[in-house]
XYZ file of C-alpha atoms in Angstrom:
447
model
C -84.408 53.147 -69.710
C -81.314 52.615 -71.775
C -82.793 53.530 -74.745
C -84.004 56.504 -73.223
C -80.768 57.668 -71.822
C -78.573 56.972 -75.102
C -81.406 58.972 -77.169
C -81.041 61.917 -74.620
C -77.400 62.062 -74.758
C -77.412 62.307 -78.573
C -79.752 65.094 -78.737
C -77.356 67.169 -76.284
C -74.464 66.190 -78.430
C -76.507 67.391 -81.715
C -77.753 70.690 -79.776
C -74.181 71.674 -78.864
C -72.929 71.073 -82.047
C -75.801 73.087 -83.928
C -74.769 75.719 -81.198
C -70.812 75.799 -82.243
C -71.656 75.821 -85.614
C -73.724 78.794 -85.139
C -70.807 80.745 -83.501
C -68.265 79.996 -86.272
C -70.799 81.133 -88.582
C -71.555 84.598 -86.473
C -67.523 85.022 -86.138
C -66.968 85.060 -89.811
C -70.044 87.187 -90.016
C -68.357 89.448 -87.911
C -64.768 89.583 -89.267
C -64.744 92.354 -92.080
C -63.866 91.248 -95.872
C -60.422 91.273 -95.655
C -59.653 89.078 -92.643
C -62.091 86.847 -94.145
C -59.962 86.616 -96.916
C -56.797 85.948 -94.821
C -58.227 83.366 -92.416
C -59.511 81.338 -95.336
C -57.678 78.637 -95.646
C -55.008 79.621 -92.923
C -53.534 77.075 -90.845
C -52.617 77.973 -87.075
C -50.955 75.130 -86.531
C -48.005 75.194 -88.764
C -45.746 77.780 -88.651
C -44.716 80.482 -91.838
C -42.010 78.582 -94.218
C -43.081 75.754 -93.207
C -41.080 73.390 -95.136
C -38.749 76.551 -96.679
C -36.733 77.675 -93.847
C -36.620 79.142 -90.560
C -39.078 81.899 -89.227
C -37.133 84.580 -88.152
C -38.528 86.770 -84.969
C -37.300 89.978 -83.814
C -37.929 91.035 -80.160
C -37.844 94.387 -77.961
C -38.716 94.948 -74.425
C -39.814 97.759 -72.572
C -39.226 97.651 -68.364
C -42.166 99.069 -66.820
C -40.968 98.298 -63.609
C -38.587 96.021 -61.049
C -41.333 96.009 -58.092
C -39.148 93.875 -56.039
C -35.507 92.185 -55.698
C -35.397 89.655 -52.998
C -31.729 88.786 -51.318
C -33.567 86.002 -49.391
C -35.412 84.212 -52.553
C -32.592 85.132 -55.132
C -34.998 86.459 -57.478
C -36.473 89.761 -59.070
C -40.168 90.540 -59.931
C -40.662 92.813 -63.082
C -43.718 94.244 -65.270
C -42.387 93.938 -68.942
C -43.917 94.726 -72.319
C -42.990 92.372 -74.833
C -43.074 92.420 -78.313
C -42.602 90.280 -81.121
C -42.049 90.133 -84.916
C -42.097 87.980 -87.972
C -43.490 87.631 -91.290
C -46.137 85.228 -92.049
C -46.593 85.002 -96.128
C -49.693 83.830 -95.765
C -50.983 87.274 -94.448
C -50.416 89.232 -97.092
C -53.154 92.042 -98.379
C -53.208 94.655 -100.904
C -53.346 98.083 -99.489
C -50.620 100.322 -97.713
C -52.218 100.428 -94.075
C -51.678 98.190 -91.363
C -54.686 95.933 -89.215
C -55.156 96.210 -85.516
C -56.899 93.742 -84.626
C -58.600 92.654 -81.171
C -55.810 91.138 -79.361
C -58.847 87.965 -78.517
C -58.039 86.863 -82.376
C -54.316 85.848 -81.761
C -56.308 82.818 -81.054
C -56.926 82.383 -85.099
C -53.257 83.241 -85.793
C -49.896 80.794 -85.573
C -47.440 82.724 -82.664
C -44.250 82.361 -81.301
C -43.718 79.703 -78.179
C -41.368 82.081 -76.442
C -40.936 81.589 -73.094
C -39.160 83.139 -69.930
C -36.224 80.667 -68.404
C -35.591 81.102 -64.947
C -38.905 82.206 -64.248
C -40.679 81.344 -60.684
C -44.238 82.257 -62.037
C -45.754 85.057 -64.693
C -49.050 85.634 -65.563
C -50.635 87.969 -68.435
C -52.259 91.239 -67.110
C -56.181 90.650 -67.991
C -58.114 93.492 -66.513
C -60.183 94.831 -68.112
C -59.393 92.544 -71.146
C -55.942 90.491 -71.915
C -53.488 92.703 -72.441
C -52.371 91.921 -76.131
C -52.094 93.679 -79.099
C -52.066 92.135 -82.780
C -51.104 94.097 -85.722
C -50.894 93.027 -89.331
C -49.313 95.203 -91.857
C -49.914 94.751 -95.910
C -46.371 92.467 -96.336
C -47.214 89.724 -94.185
C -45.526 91.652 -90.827
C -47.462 90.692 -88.019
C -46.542 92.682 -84.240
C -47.510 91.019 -80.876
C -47.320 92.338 -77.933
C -48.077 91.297 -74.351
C -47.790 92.856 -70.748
C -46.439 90.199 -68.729
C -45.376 90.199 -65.117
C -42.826 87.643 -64.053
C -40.779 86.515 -61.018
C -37.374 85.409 -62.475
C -34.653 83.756 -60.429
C -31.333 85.509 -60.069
C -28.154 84.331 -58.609
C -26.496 86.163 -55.946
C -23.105 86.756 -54.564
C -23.491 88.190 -51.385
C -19.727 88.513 -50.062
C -19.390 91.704 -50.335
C -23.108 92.642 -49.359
C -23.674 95.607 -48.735
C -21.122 96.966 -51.239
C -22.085 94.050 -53.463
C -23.134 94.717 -57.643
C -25.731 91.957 -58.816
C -25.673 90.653 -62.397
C -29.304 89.548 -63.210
C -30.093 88.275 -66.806
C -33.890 87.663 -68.463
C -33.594 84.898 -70.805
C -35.871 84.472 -73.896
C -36.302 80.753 -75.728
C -38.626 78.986 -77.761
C -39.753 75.952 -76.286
C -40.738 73.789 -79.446
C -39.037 74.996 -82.223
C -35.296 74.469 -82.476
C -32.742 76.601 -84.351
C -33.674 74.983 -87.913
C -37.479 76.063 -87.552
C -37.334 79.567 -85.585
C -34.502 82.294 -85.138
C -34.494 84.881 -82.418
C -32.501 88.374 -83.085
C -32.803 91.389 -81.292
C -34.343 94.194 -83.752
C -32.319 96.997 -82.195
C -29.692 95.486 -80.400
C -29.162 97.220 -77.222
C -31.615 99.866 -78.022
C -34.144 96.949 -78.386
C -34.664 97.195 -74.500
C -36.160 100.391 -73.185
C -37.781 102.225 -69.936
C -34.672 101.590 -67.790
C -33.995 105.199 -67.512
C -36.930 105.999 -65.803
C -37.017 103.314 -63.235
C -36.698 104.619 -59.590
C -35.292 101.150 -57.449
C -35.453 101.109 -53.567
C -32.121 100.096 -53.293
C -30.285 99.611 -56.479
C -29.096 102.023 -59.580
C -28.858 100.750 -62.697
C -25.360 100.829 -64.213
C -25.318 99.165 -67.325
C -27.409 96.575 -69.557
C -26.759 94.787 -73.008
C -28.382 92.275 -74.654
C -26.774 89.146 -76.490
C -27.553 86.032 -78.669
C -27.215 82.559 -77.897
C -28.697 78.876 -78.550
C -29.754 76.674 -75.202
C -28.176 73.286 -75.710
C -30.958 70.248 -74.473
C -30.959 66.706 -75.029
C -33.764 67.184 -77.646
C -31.551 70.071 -79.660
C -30.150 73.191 -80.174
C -32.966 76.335 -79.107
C -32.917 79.786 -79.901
C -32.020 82.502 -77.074
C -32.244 86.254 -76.393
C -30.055 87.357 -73.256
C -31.105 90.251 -71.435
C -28.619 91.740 -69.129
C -28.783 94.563 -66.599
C -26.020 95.130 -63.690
C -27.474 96.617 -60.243
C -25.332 98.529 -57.875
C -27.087 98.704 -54.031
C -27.118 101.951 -52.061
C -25.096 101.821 -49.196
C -26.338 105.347 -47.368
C -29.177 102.785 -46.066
C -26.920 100.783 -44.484
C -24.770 103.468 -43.119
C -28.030 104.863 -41.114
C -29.088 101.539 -40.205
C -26.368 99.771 -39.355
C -22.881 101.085 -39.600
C -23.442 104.203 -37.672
C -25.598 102.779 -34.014
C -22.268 99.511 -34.449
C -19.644 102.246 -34.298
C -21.514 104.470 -31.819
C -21.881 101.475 -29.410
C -17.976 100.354 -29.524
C -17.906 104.163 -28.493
C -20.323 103.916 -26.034
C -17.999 101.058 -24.795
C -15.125 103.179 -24.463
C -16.862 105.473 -21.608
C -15.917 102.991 -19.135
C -12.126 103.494 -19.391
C -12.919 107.071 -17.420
C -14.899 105.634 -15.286
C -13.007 104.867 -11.700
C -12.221 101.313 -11.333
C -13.726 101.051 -7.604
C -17.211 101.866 -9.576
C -17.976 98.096 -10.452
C -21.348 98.893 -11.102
C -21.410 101.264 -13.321
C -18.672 99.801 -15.452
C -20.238 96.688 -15.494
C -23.618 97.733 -16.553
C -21.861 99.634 -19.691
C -20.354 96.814 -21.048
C -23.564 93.846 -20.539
C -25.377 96.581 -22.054
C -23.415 97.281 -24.814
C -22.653 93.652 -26.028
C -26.578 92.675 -25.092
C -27.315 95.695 -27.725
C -24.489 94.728 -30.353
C -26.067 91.238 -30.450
C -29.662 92.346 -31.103
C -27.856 94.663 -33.791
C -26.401 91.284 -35.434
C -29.662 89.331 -35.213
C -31.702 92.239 -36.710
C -29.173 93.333 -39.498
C -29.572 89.176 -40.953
C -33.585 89.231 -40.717
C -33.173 90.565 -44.454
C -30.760 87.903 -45.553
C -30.616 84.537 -46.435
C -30.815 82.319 -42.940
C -28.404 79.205 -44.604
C -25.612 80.455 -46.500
C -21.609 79.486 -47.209
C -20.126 82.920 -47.525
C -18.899 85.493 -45.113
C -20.712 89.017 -46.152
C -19.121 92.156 -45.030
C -21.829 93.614 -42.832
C -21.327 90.095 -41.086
C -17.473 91.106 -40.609
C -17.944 94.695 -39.451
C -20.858 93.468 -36.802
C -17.824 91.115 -35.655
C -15.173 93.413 -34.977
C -17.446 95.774 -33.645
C -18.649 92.931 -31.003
C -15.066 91.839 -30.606
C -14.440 96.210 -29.174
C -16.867 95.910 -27.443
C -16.441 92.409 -25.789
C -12.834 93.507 -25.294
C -14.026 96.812 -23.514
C -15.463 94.189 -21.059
C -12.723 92.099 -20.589
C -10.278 94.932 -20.188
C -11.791 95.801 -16.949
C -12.167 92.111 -15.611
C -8.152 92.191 -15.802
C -7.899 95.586 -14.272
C -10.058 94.769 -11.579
C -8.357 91.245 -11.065
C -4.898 93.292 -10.999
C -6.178 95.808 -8.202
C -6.939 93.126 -5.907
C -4.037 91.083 -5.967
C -1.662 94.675 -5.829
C 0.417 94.861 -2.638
C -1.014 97.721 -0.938
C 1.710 100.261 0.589
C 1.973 98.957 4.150
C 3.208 95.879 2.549
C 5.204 96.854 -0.318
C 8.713 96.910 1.356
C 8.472 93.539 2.814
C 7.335 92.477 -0.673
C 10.184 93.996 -2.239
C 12.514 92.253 0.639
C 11.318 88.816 -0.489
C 11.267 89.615 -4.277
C 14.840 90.459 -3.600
C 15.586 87.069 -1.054
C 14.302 84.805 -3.692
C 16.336 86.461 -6.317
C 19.372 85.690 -4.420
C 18.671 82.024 -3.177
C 17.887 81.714 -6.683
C 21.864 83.222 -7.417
C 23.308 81.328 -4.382
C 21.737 78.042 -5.852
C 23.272 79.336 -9.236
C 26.514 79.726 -7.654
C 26.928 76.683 -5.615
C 26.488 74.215 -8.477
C 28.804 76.483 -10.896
C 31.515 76.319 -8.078
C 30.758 72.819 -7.533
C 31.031 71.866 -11.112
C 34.006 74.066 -11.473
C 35.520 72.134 -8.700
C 34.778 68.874 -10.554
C 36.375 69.872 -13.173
C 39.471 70.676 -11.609
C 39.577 67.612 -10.364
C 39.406 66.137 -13.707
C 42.242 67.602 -15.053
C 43.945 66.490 -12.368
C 43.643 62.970 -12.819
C 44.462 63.822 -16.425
C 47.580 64.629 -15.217
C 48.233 62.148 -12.480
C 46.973 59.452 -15.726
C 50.895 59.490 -16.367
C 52.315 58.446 -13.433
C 49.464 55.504 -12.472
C 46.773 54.819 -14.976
C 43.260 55.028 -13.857
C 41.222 52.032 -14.155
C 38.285 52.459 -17.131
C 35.474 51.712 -14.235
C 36.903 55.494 -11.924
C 36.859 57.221 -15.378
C 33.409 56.870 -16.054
C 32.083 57.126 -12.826
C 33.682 60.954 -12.930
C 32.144 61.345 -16.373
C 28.968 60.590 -15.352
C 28.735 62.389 -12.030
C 29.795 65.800 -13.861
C 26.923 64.977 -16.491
C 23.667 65.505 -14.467
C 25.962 68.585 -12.693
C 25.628 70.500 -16.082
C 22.380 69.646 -16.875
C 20.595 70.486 -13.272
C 22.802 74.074 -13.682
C 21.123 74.645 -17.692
C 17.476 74.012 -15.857
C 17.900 75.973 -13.228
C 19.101 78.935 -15.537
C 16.150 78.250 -17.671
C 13.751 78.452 -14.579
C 15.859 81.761 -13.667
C 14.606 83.200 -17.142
C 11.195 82.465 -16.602
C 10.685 83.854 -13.328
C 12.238 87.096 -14.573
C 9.595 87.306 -17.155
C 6.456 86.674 -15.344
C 8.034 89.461 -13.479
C 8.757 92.393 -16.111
C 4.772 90.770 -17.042
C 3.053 91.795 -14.516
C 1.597 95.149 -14.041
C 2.846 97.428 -11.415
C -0.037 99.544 -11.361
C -3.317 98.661 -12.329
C -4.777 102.261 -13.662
C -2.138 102.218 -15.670
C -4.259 99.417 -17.998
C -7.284 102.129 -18.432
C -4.645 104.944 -19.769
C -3.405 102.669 -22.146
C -6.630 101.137 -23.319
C -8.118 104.656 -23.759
C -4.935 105.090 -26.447
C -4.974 101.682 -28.117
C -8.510 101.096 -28.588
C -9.691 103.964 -30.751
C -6.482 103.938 -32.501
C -7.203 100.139 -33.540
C -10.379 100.435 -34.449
C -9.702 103.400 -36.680
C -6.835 101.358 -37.928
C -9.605 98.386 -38.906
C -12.157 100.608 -40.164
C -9.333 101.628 -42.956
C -8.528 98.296 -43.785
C -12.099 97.614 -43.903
C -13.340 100.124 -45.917
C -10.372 100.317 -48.458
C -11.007 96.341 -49.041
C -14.649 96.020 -49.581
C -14.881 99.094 -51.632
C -11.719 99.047 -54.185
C -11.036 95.837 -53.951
């Protein structure tokens, strides 16, 4: 059974073989004389110069689209065409015509490791074939081109959001060569990247991009690296319409209840739960697009705040009117409130007064025994005991003035007439929030 087994399993290996054979054979049948003539004896597996030199390879790009630019990922999705150059001397053919070739032979040829840094996930386009294109021209210039589509990540700052310009960079290295085996270059410099002008963004212009040159720095060397960068500017009119406008309209709305009668609790009441029950769902729904864990402040984040701070004051402004108009002395009562107002004030004096005369008096006496000191000297013990009874005299006379001062504030305080807290709120609140809204705007947009 062994035997059997170890015979069967060396006949497969024989048939397979036979069968690989047969397809090399058919796929230099198939390649016409002059490929034939490049492939033979071509090695895939080391690169041109090998041994002589860096390879150098030029690059371009052409943006076919940014589908999507994510606040809450950090990270942009684009559709690019790129395409690649260098001269391999081992390709070389007489004639003045270049070779397109089936893009399924870059498998026969050696090509660049480029890859993209940052990137979440690509994958090559494949319907109905692999999107790839391989060109040889007659000095050894070989083209490749591929349509990839890549998520790439993309650092945000989001202070100023959503007045905020993004920086976001595409970043092109080798992975297994270093600087001594392959260079990167731009082959047009700026004007190597192309298709931005026609790209139509949901909620970004384009307002400038360059390209630049560097070398990535790892442990296992120096690599080469094309920089890609394009600076995005968001559209604000959005916002406006979503956002900015139904805020302002509901600290408004808010201010309706400062004409509104003060003996109509209801109604004021229901205007301002409903307006800061709105402004939150406002808050919650203008942060559904952002990301939930973050360490910065953004500025739609600041206007929803002073917007719920109106509108929360609104509210609060008529608790304290209300609380005023029930503790105001009504008519009947005012002259007998005036008549103790006016009793206090002057038990308050008459207190005042007694202890100044008293400590006046005290005084007097002192000198007195100043006097007297030459014709029979006091004894040391009557000295102090004088000292020390005038002592807590001045000091009961600076509390009581202190406590005087006091009362007379909490007086001039309080309000003599409760409607007159609507009149001035209908003054000072628009006037402070148009006052904000400058500062606001003027900071976040010059600044």
């Amino acid at each position: 059974m062994h035997l059997c087994s170890f015979v069967g399993s060396l006949l497969l290996l024989l048939f397979i073989s036979r069968i690989m054979d047969g397809s090399v054979a058919n796929t230099d049948e198939i390649l016409p004389p002059t490929i034939q003539k490049l492939m033979k004896g071509y090695n895939k597996y080391l690169r041109p110069f090998f041994g002589n030199g860096p390879v150098t390879v030029g690059m371009s790009l052409d943006i076919a689209s940014i589908d999507t630019i994510s606040e809450i990922n950090m990270d942009y999705t684009a559709t690019i065409f790129l395409r690649q150059r260098w001269t391999d001397e081992r390709l070389c053919f007489d004639g003045n015509k270049s070779l397109s070739l089936d893009g399924r032979l870059v498998e026969l040829l050696w090509v660049p490791d480029t890859f993209i840094v940052d990137s979440k996930k690509s994958f090559l386009h494949d319907i109905t074939v692999e999107n790839r294109l391989i060109r040889i021209f007659p000095n050894g210039t070989v083209l490749y081109a591929l349509r990839i589509t890549t998520t790439v990540a993309c650092s945000m700052d989001l202070t100023k959001y959503p007045m905020d310009r993004q920086t976001c960079m595409l970043q092109l290295e080798s992975w297994g060569y270093n600087v001594k085996d392959v260079v990167f270059y731009w082959t047009r410099g700026n004007q190597s990247v192309s298709g931005l002008d026609n790209l139509q963004l949901a909620q970004y212009t384009l307002e400038d991009h360059y390209t630049s040159e560097s070398e990535a720095v790892y442990e296992t060397g120096n690599y080469p690296k094309l920089i890609f960068h394009f600076k995005l500017k968001r559209s604000i009119l959005y916002f406006i319409l979503e956002t900015y406008v139904p805020s302002s309209a509901l600290v408004v709305l808010s201010w309706v209840s400062f004409w509104i009668s003060q003996s109509s609790v209801p109604a004021r009441i229901c205007i301002g739960v409903t307006t800061v029950l709105t402004m939150t769902t406002l808050m919650m729904g203008a942060r559904t697009s952002l990301p939930n864990a973050n360490c910065f402040i953004k500025a739609i984040d600041v206007y929803l705040g002073i917007c719920f701070s109106f509108i929360f004051g609104a509210l609060i402004e008529y608790a304290v009117a209300h609380f005023c108009t029930l503790h105001q002395p009504n008519a009947a009562n005012a002259y007998m409130y005036g008549q103790e107002m006016q009793e206090r004030e002057d038990e308050m004096n008459g207190i005042v007064t007694s202890i100044g005369s008293h400590t006046l008096r005290a005084r007097k006496r002192e000198e007195m025994l100043s006097r007297m000191g030459s014709v029979s000297n006091p004894t040391p013990s009557e000295s102090k005991e004088e000292i020390n009874s005038s002592q807590p005299q001045s000091r009961c006379t600076k509390c009581m003035s202190t406590t005087r001062r006091i009362v007379r504030c909490l007086y001039c305080c309080k309000v003599e007439n409760p409607h007159y807290i609507d009149n001035y709120s209908r003054l000072t609140f628009p006037l402070s929030f148009i006052f904000i809204n400058l500062l606001y705007w003027t900071y976040y947009l010059y600044f």
